[in-house]
């Protein structure tokens, strides 16, 4: 009987791997394990779904070094499951471990897709609206829990537009400590006012302390961030309303 169950699991897992692989530009390795058996499928149940991938290239060249995801027990559509497609009847909780390398992060930041997603940031500084238009961002991961950012932007204030460049070193929020800004230096331009720095720091604090965020049919909560030399490791809790049909939705 266990062997029969494994045959069912292998069939469903292989079909799911095939469907997701078709959505990827490239994948060094992708393994999907659907933990269930025929009786549970008929009853619309599965003990869980796990996903493990390495070197996944998704939307417009964006690359993820590693992802591991495991769901709780789930309620599924039994008819779609028989054809290797998992459709959820109820939301399910999952936990994911995502590894991003410094090289891949910078390639993503320079991609057309990310550039098109970058928006101007507006700040109210003593009743006056000041805008930042991002031009270029680079990230460096020197280790010791630090992230160094180097960027260039256009600063629009009082009817004037001027270039501004900076370097910043920060420590991201973890389960044991709040986000910390170690240094911020202007490397191009005439500098910025104390009032604008205060507004920037307040906005950065708000962004870094967002408890959760949503993407498509998934809600994410970052539980922990670990910065190593050359790589960033995220531990993320998710609530999934639907298993995405593409790894793009799954990994973002």
CSV table of C-alpha atoms in Angstrom, one decimal:
chain,number,residue,atom,x,y,z
A,1,UNK,CA,0.0,0.0,0.0
A,2,UNK,CA,2.7,2.6,0.8
A,3,UNK,CA,4.3,1.9,-2.6
A,4,UNK,CA,1.0,2.7,-4.3
A,5,UNK,CA,0.8,5.9,-2.4
A,6,UNK,CA,4.3,6.8,-3.4
A,7,UNK,CA,3.4,6.2,-7.1
A,8,UNK,CA,0.5,8.6,-6.8
A,9,UNK,CA,2.6,11.2,-5.1
A,10,UNK,CA,5.3,10.8,-7.7
A,11,UNK,CA,2.8,11.2,-10.6
A,12,UNK,CA,1.3,14.4,-9.1
A,13,UNK,CA,4.7,15.8,-8.2
A,14,UNK,CA,6.2,15.2,-11.6
A,15,UNK,CA,3.2,16.8,-13.3
A,16,UNK,CA,3.4,19.8,-11.1
A,17,UNK,CA,7.2,20.1,-11.7
A,18,UNK,CA,6.5,19.9,-15.5
A,19,UNK,CA,3.9,22.7,-15.3
A,20,UNK,CA,6.1,25.0,-13.3
A,21,UNK,CA,9.3,24.3,-15.3
A,22,UNK,CA,7.4,25.4,-18.4
A,23,UNK,CA,6.9,28.8,-16.8
A,24,UNK,CA,10.6,29.2,-16.0
A,25,UNK,CA,13.3,30.8,-18.2
A,26,UNK,CA,15.8,28.5,-16.5
A,27,UNK,CA,16.2,26.2,-13.5
A,28,UNK,CA,19.2,24.3,-12.3
A,29,UNK,CA,17.0,22.2,-10.1
A,30,UNK,CA,13.3,22.1,-9.2
A,31,UNK,CA,11.7,19.4,-7.0
A,32,UNK,CA,8.0,19.4,-5.9
A,33,UNK,CA,6.7,16.8,-3.4
A,34,UNK,CA,2.9,16.5,-3.0
A,35,UNK,CA,2.2,14.5,0.1
A,36,UNK,CA,-1.0,12.6,-0.4
A,37,UNK,CA,-2.6,9.4,-1.6
A,38,UNK,CA,-5.5,8.3,-3.8
A,39,UNK,CA,-8.0,8.2,-1.0
A,40,UNK,CA,-7.1,11.6,0.3
A,41,UNK,CA,-7.2,13.0,-3.3
A,42,UNK,CA,-10.7,11.7,-3.7
A,43,UNK,CA,-11.6,13.3,-0.4
A,44,UNK,CA,-10.0,16.6,-1.5
A,45,UNK,CA,-7.1,16.4,1.0
A,46,UNK,CA,-3.3,16.5,1.0
A,47,UNK,CA,-0.9,16.4,3.9
A,48,UNK,CA,1.1,19.2,2.3
A,49,UNK,CA,3.2,20.4,-0.7
A,50,UNK,CA,6.9,21.1,-0.6
A,51,UNK,CA,8.9,23.0,-3.2
A,52,UNK,CA,12.7,23.1,-3.5
A,53,UNK,CA,14.4,25.0,-6.3
A,54,UNK,CA,17.9,26.2,-7.2
A,55,UNK,CA,19.1,28.7,-9.8
A,56,UNK,CA,15.6,29.7,-10.8
A,57,UNK,CA,15.4,32.3,-13.5
A,58,UNK,CA,12.0,33.9,-13.6
A,59,UNK,CA,10.4,37.1,-14.9
A,60,UNK,CA,12.8,38.9,-17.3
A,61,UNK,CA,16.0,37.4,-16.1
A,62,UNK,CA,15.4,37.8,-12.3
A,63,UNK,CA,17.2,34.9,-10.6
A,64,UNK,CA,16.7,33.3,-7.2
A,65,UNK,CA,19.6,31.2,-5.9
A,66,UNK,CA,17.5,28.9,-3.7
A,67,UNK,CA,13.9,28.5,-2.4
A,68,UNK,CA,12.4,26.0,-0.1
A,69,UNK,CA,8.7,26.1,0.8
A,70,UNK,CA,6.5,23.7,2.8
A,71,UNK,CA,2.7,24.0,3.3
A,72,UNK,CA,0.5,22.7,6.1
A,73,UNK,CA,-2.2,20.2,5.3
A,74,UNK,CA,-4.4,21.5,2.5
A,75,UNK,CA,-7.9,21.1,1.1
A,76,UNK,CA,-7.7,20.6,-2.7
A,77,UNK,CA,-9.9,20.2,-5.7
A,78,UNK,CA,-9.8,16.4,-6.3
A,79,UNK,CA,-10.5,16.6,-10.0
A,80,UNK,CA,-7.7,19.1,-10.9
A,81,UNK,CA,-5.3,17.2,-8.6
A,82,UNK,CA,-5.7,14.0,-10.7
A,83,UNK,CA,-4.2,16.0,-13.6
A,84,UNK,CA,-1.2,17.3,-11.6
A,85,UNK,CA,-2.7,20.8,-10.9
A,86,UNK,CA,-3.2,21.7,-7.3
A,87,UNK,CA,-6.2,24.0,-6.7
A,88,UNK,CA,-6.9,25.0,-3.1
A,89,UNK,CA,-10.4,25.0,-1.7
A,90,UNK,CA,-9.2,26.8,1.5
A,91,UNK,CA,-6.4,29.2,2.3
A,92,UNK,CA,-3.3,27.4,3.6
A,93,UNK,CA,-0.3,28.5,5.7
A,94,UNK,CA,3.3,27.9,4.4
A,95,UNK,CA,6.8,28.8,5.4
A,96,UNK,CA,9.6,29.6,2.9
A,97,UNK,CA,13.3,30.0,3.0
A,98,UNK,CA,14.6,32.2,0.1
A,99,UNK,CA,18.3,32.8,-0.7
A,100,UNK,CA,19.4,35.7,-2.9
A,101,UNK,CA,23.0,36.4,-3.9
A,102,UNK,CA,24.6,39.8,-4.2
A,103,UNK,CA,25.2,39.3,-7.9
A,104,UNK,CA,21.6,38.2,-8.6
A,105,UNK,CA,20.2,41.1,-6.6
A,106,UNK,CA,22.1,43.7,-8.6
A,107,UNK,CA,21.2,42.1,-11.9
A,108,UNK,CA,17.6,42.2,-10.8
A,109,UNK,CA,17.9,45.9,-9.7
A,110,UNK,CA,19.3,46.7,-13.2
A,111,UNK,CA,16.6,44.8,-15.1
A,112,UNK,CA,14.0,46.5,-17.1
A,113,UNK,CA,11.3,44.8,-15.1
A,114,UNK,CA,12.5,46.3,-11.7
A,115,UNK,CA,13.2,49.6,-13.3
A,116,UNK,CA,9.7,49.8,-14.6
A,117,UNK,CA,8.4,49.1,-11.1
A,118,UNK,CA,10.4,51.9,-9.4
A,119,UNK,CA,8.2,54.8,-8.5
A,120,UNK,CA,8.8,58.3,-7.5
A,121,UNK,CA,8.7,58.9,-3.7
A,122,UNK,CA,7.0,62.0,-2.5
A,123,UNK,CA,7.7,63.5,1.0
A,124,UNK,CA,5.9,66.3,2.9
A,125,UNK,CA,8.7,68.4,4.3
A,126,UNK,CA,7.3,71.3,6.4
A,127,UNK,CA,4.3,71.6,4.1
A,128,UNK,CA,6.3,71.3,0.8
A,129,UNK,CA,6.3,68.2,-1.4
A,130,UNK,CA,9.8,66.9,-2.3
A,131,UNK,CA,10.2,64.1,-4.8
A,132,UNK,CA,12.8,61.4,-5.4
A,133,UNK,CA,13.2,59.7,-8.8
A,134,UNK,CA,15.4,56.6,-8.5
A,135,UNK,CA,18.0,56.3,-11.2
A,136,UNK,CA,20.3,53.5,-10.0
A,137,UNK,CA,20.7,51.3,-7.0
A,138,UNK,CA,23.5,48.8,-6.1
A,139,UNK,CA,23.5,46.5,-3.2
A,140,UNK,CA,26.6,45.0,-1.5
A,141,UNK,CA,26.6,42.2,1.1
A,142,UNK,CA,30.0,42.5,3.0
A,143,UNK,CA,28.9,40.1,5.8
A,144,UNK,CA,28.5,40.7,9.5
A,145,UNK,CA,24.8,41.3,9.1
A,146,UNK,CA,25.3,44.5,7.0
A,147,UNK,CA,23.8,45.7,3.8
A,148,UNK,CA,25.5,48.5,1.9
A,149,UNK,CA,23.5,50.5,-0.7
A,150,UNK,CA,24.8,52.8,-3.3
A,151,UNK,CA,22.3,54.8,-5.3
A,152,UNK,CA,21.8,57.8,-7.5
A,153,UNK,CA,18.5,59.7,-7.9
A,154,UNK,CA,17.0,63.0,-9.0
A,155,UNK,CA,15.8,65.3,-6.2
A,156,UNK,CA,12.9,67.6,-7.1
A,157,UNK,CA,12.3,70.4,-4.6
A,158,UNK,CA,11.2,74.0,-4.9
A,159,UNK,CA,10.7,73.7,-8.6
A,160,UNK,CA,14.3,72.6,-9.2
A,161,UNK,CA,15.7,69.1,-10.2
A,162,UNK,CA,19.2,68.1,-9.3
A,163,UNK,CA,21.2,64.8,-9.1
A,164,UNK,CA,21.9,63.3,-5.8
A,165,UNK,CA,24.0,60.2,-4.9
A,166,UNK,CA,24.5,58.4,-1.6
A,167,UNK,CA,25.9,55.4,0.2
A,168,UNK,CA,24.2,53.9,3.2
A,169,UNK,CA,25.1,51.0,5.5
A,170,UNK,CA,22.2,49.3,7.4
A,171,UNK,CA,21.3,46.3,9.4
A,172,UNK,CA,17.9,44.9,8.5
A,173,UNK,CA,15.3,44.0,11.1
A,174,UNK,CA,15.5,40.5,12.5
A,175,UNK,CA,13.5,38.5,15.1
A,176,UNK,CA,15.9,39.8,17.8
A,177,UNK,CA,16.7,43.4,16.8
A,178,UNK,CA,15.1,46.4,15.0
A,179,UNK,CA,16.4,47.8,11.8
A,180,UNK,CA,19.5,50.0,12.3
A,181,UNK,CA,21.1,52.6,10.0
A,182,UNK,CA,24.9,52.7,10.6
A,183,UNK,CA,25.8,55.4,8.2
A,184,UNK,CA,24.5,57.7,5.4
A,185,UNK,CA,26.8,59.7,3.2
A,186,UNK,CA,26.2,62.1,0.3
A,187,UNK,CA,28.6,61.3,-2.6
A,188,UNK,CA,27.2,63.7,-5.3
A,189,UNK,CA,25.2,66.9,-5.1
A,190,UNK,CA,25.0,69.7,-2.5
A,191,UNK,CA,23.6,67.5,0.2
A,192,UNK,CA,20.1,67.6,1.7
A,193,UNK,CA,18.4,69.4,4.6
A,194,UNK,CA,18.1,68.1,8.1
A,195,UNK,CA,14.3,68.2,7.6
A,196,UNK,CA,14.4,66.1,4.5
A,197,UNK,CA,16.8,63.6,6.2
A,198,UNK,CA,14.2,63.3,9.1
A,199,UNK,CA,11.4,62.7,6.6
A,200,UNK,CA,13.5,60.1,4.8
A,201,UNK,CA,14.3,58.2,8.0
A,202,UNK,CA,10.7,58.2,9.0
A,203,UNK,CA,9.7,56.7,5.6
A,204,UNK,CA,12.4,54.1,5.8
A,205,UNK,CA,11.3,53.1,9.3
A,206,UNK,CA,7.7,52.7,8.0
A,207,UNK,CA,8.8,50.5,5.1
A,208,UNK,CA,11.1,48.3,7.1
A,209,UNK,CA,8.5,47.8,9.8
A,210,UNK,CA,5.6,46.8,7.6
A,211,UNK,CA,4.3,43.6,9.3
A,212,UNK,CA,3.2,41.9,6.1
A,213,UNK,CA,2.5,42.5,2.4
A,214,UNK,CA,0.5,40.9,-0.4
A,215,UNK,CA,1.3,39.6,-3.9
A,216,UNK,CA,-1.4,38.1,-6.0
A,217,UNK,CA,-3.2,35.4,-3.9
A,218,UNK,CA,-0.5,35.3,-1.3
A,219,UNK,CA,0.2,37.2,1.9
A,220,UNK,CA,3.8,37.4,3.2
A,221,UNK,CA,5.3,38.1,6.6
A,222,UNK,CA,9.1,38.2,6.9
A,223,UNK,CA,10.0,36.4,10.1
A,224,UNK,CA,13.8,36.8,9.9
A,225,UNK,CA,16.5,38.2,7.7
A,226,UNK,CA,20.1,36.9,7.8
A,227,UNK,CA,22.8,38.7,5.9
A,228,UNK,CA,25.9,36.7,5.0
A,229,UNK,CA,28.9,37.6,2.9
A,230,UNK,CA,27.5,37.6,-0.7
A,231,UNK,CA,24.0,36.4,0.1
A,232,UNK,CA,20.7,37.4,1.8
A,233,UNK,CA,18.5,34.7,3.5
A,234,UNK,CA,14.8,35.4,4.1
A,235,UNK,CA,12.6,33.3,6.3
A,236,UNK,CA,9.0,34.1,5.3
A,237,UNK,CA,5.6,33.0,6.5
A,238,UNK,CA,2.9,33.0,3.9
A,239,UNK,CA,-0.8,32.5,3.7
A,240,UNK,CA,-1.7,31.1,0.3
A,241,UNK,CA,-5.2,31.4,-1.1
A,242,UNK,CA,-4.2,29.6,-4.3
A,243,UNK,CA,-1.1,27.7,-5.4
A,244,UNK,CA,0.2,29.9,-8.3
A,245,UNK,CA,0.4,28.4,-11.8
A,246,UNK,CA,3.9,29.9,-12.2
A,247,UNK,CA,7.0,30.0,-10.1
A,248,UNK,CA,7.1,33.7,-10.7
A,249,UNK,CA,4.0,34.2,-8.5
A,250,UNK,CA,5.2,31.5,-6.0
A,251,UNK,CA,8.7,33.0,-5.4
A,252,UNK,CA,7.7,36.6,-5.3
